[in-house]
Amino acid sequence: MSTPLTANKVCIIIGASHGGVNLAFALRKEGWEGEIHLIDKDPNPPYHRPPLSKAHLTTDDGLEKILLKAPKAYQDNHIELHLGQEVAAIDHVHQLVNLADGSSKHYDKLVLAVGARPIIPPIKGIDDVKHLYPMRTADDVNNIRSAFSQCSAKRVVIIGGGYIGLETAASLRKLGGEVTVLEREERILARVTAPIMSEFFQKLHTDHGVNIRTGKNVVELRQNTNGQEVLCSDGTVYPADVIVMGVGIRVNQELAEEAGLKIDNGISVNEQCKTSHSNIYAIGDCTFHYNKHYDRWLRLESVQNAVDQAKTTAQALTDKNPEYDALPWFWSDQYDVKLQMVGLSDGYDEILKRDESTDDQHKFSTWYFKGDQLLAVDAVNNAKAYVVGTKLIGAKTQVRKDVLSDPEQDLKALL
Ligand SMILES: Cc1cc2nc3c(=O)[nH]c(=O)nc-3n(C[C@H](O)[C@H](O)[C@H](O)COP(=O)(O)OP(=O)(O)OC[C@H]3O[C@@H](n4cnc5c(N)ncnc54)[C@H](O)[C@@H]3O)c2cc1C
């Protein structure tokens, strides 16, 4: 019997989150017979991140409820997990990863699934405040929950009105917090969506009692005996028992940079997720990659992208000839609103809104066009619009705008 192609090979994956874990299992499925090592500095067993700002924050059900895989699945698939271990450097000449504890591991194939970390801006006084937390890891949620439960006034200031800041606002409001969101831009979600969606979410939060303040540039943080204060450039001051920082993320690209890999807006990879060094691949939030559908280079922050690139890389590492070709999609849950977004709306010149709301429920979708080309769809409590939109964008179908704008007509007629 001949030895399988990968039997004696070692694959090391740095980062055991959505990208890394999906890759490890996909590799086994694709027939990789060598060793697979998943290394992560986070000491917790790998978990889903999206629930952190949503149900996991409000329910405190324990990490077991949001694990990416049951612990036994790693054993059954001979995937070695090295948790609480940080990779300090990559020696690509000798094909080694050097760990922070001084040990080294040899690899034949290396995959960077290192993701990103929250931006902590250098605001005056930031190092002096006791209860300021980012929202990226399970430990961040534990810290927020514990600080929140220990204070009586429950005043929360969230710096940044993007999806993560707003989801955190909705969750802490649900727990009885007196929540203020401070956004530097003139509208929330300015970086990621159109004014029509920003207005909807601003009203949704206001109706739920969250104080949303836009055009607020935070310039100083102060610790005093009654908690903390957040000071803005216009002189306004917001007292806070807990501050959550949600102003965006920065790619963990230093390991790649120091190893000499090509970097652009993230770690550059080709259509097979290979970096500029042979034997080194990268997947997920840390990658800068080409999107065939939109004919441009992108960096995406979404679970789906991490999973898609994991599948592509598993095929590439087992000598198939895959080509990454995926439509970006993303979701967000706030209160009783489930938002599903597909495609990229940048460059749109027309928006059509299809309103199917009832007295009890928001239900609508916004359709972004450039000329006749449908670029993206945002669907609020409307799975059908999301599914139909995905098909239409994927197939580049010309959409009948009269049918679309008339909620009496079935969306399926567009297919
Ligand atoms: C609160 C929150 C809510 C979200 N909600 C949604 C959502 O609703 N929908 C959606 O699509 N996406 C959502 N996202 C984004 C989604 O979680 C990310 O896109 C996804 O986690 C990316 O996966 P990844 O594997 O590329 O990177 P990450 O999840 O960032 O994982 C990277 C891992 O690498 C490890 N690592 C980095 N450097 C090293 C090193 N040197 N040594 C060892 N380990 C290292 C890190 O510890 C980390 O565990 C959310 C994110 C957050 C934080």
mmCIF file of C-alpha atoms in Angstrom, residues 290-296 325 327 369 372-375 388-399 414-415:
data_model
loop_
_atom_site.group_PDB
_atom_site.id
_atom_site.type_symbol
_atom_site.label_atom_id
_atom_site.label_comp_id
_atom_site.label_asym_id
_atom_site.label_seq_id
_atom_site.Cartn_x
_atom_site.Cartn_y
_atom_site.Cartn_z
ATOM 1 C CA TYR A 290 -9.382 39.350 -4.261
ATOM 2 C CA ASN A 291 -13.143 39.056 -4.641
ATOM 3 C CA LYS A 292 -14.050 37.813 -8.092
ATOM 4 C CA HIS A 293 -17.696 38.886 -7.990
ATOM 5 C CA TYR A 294 -16.909 42.542 -7.217
ATOM 6 C CA ASP A 295 -13.580 42.492 -9.074
ATOM 7 C CA ARG A 296 -11.648 44.114 -6.251
ATOM 8 C CA ASP A 325 -15.160 32.811 -5.029
ATOM 9 C CA LEU A 327 -20.326 36.563 -1.896
ATOM 10 C CA PHE A 369 -28.106 49.218 -7.236
ATOM 11 C CA ASP A 372 -29.243 48.088 -13.258
ATOM 12 C CA GLN A 373 -26.766 45.951 -11.353
ATOM 13 C CA LEU A 374 -27.892 44.756 -7.925
ATOM 14 C CA LEU A 375 -24.928 45.127 -5.552
ATOM 15 C CA VAL A 388 -33.768 35.969 -3.088
ATOM 16 C CA GLY A 389 -31.243 38.827 -2.977
ATOM 17 C CA THR A 390 -28.360 36.358 -2.599
ATOM 18 C CA LYS A 391 -29.484 34.431 -5.681
ATOM 19 C CA LEU A 392 -29.989 37.561 -7.767
ATOM 20 C CA ILE A 393 -26.629 39.071 -6.855
ATOM 21 C CA GLY A 394 -24.826 35.749 -7.363
ATOM 22 C CA ALA A 395 -26.319 35.238 -10.813
ATOM 23 C CA LYS A 396 -25.965 38.939 -11.745
ATOM 24 C CA THR A 397 -29.637 38.869 -12.792
ATOM 25 C CA GLN A 398 -31.286 42.067 -14.019
ATOM 26 C CA VAL A 399 -33.932 42.869 -11.410
ATOM 27 C CA LEU A 414 -37.821 38.106 -9.570
ATOM 28 C CA LEU A 415 -35.964 34.823 -9.845
#
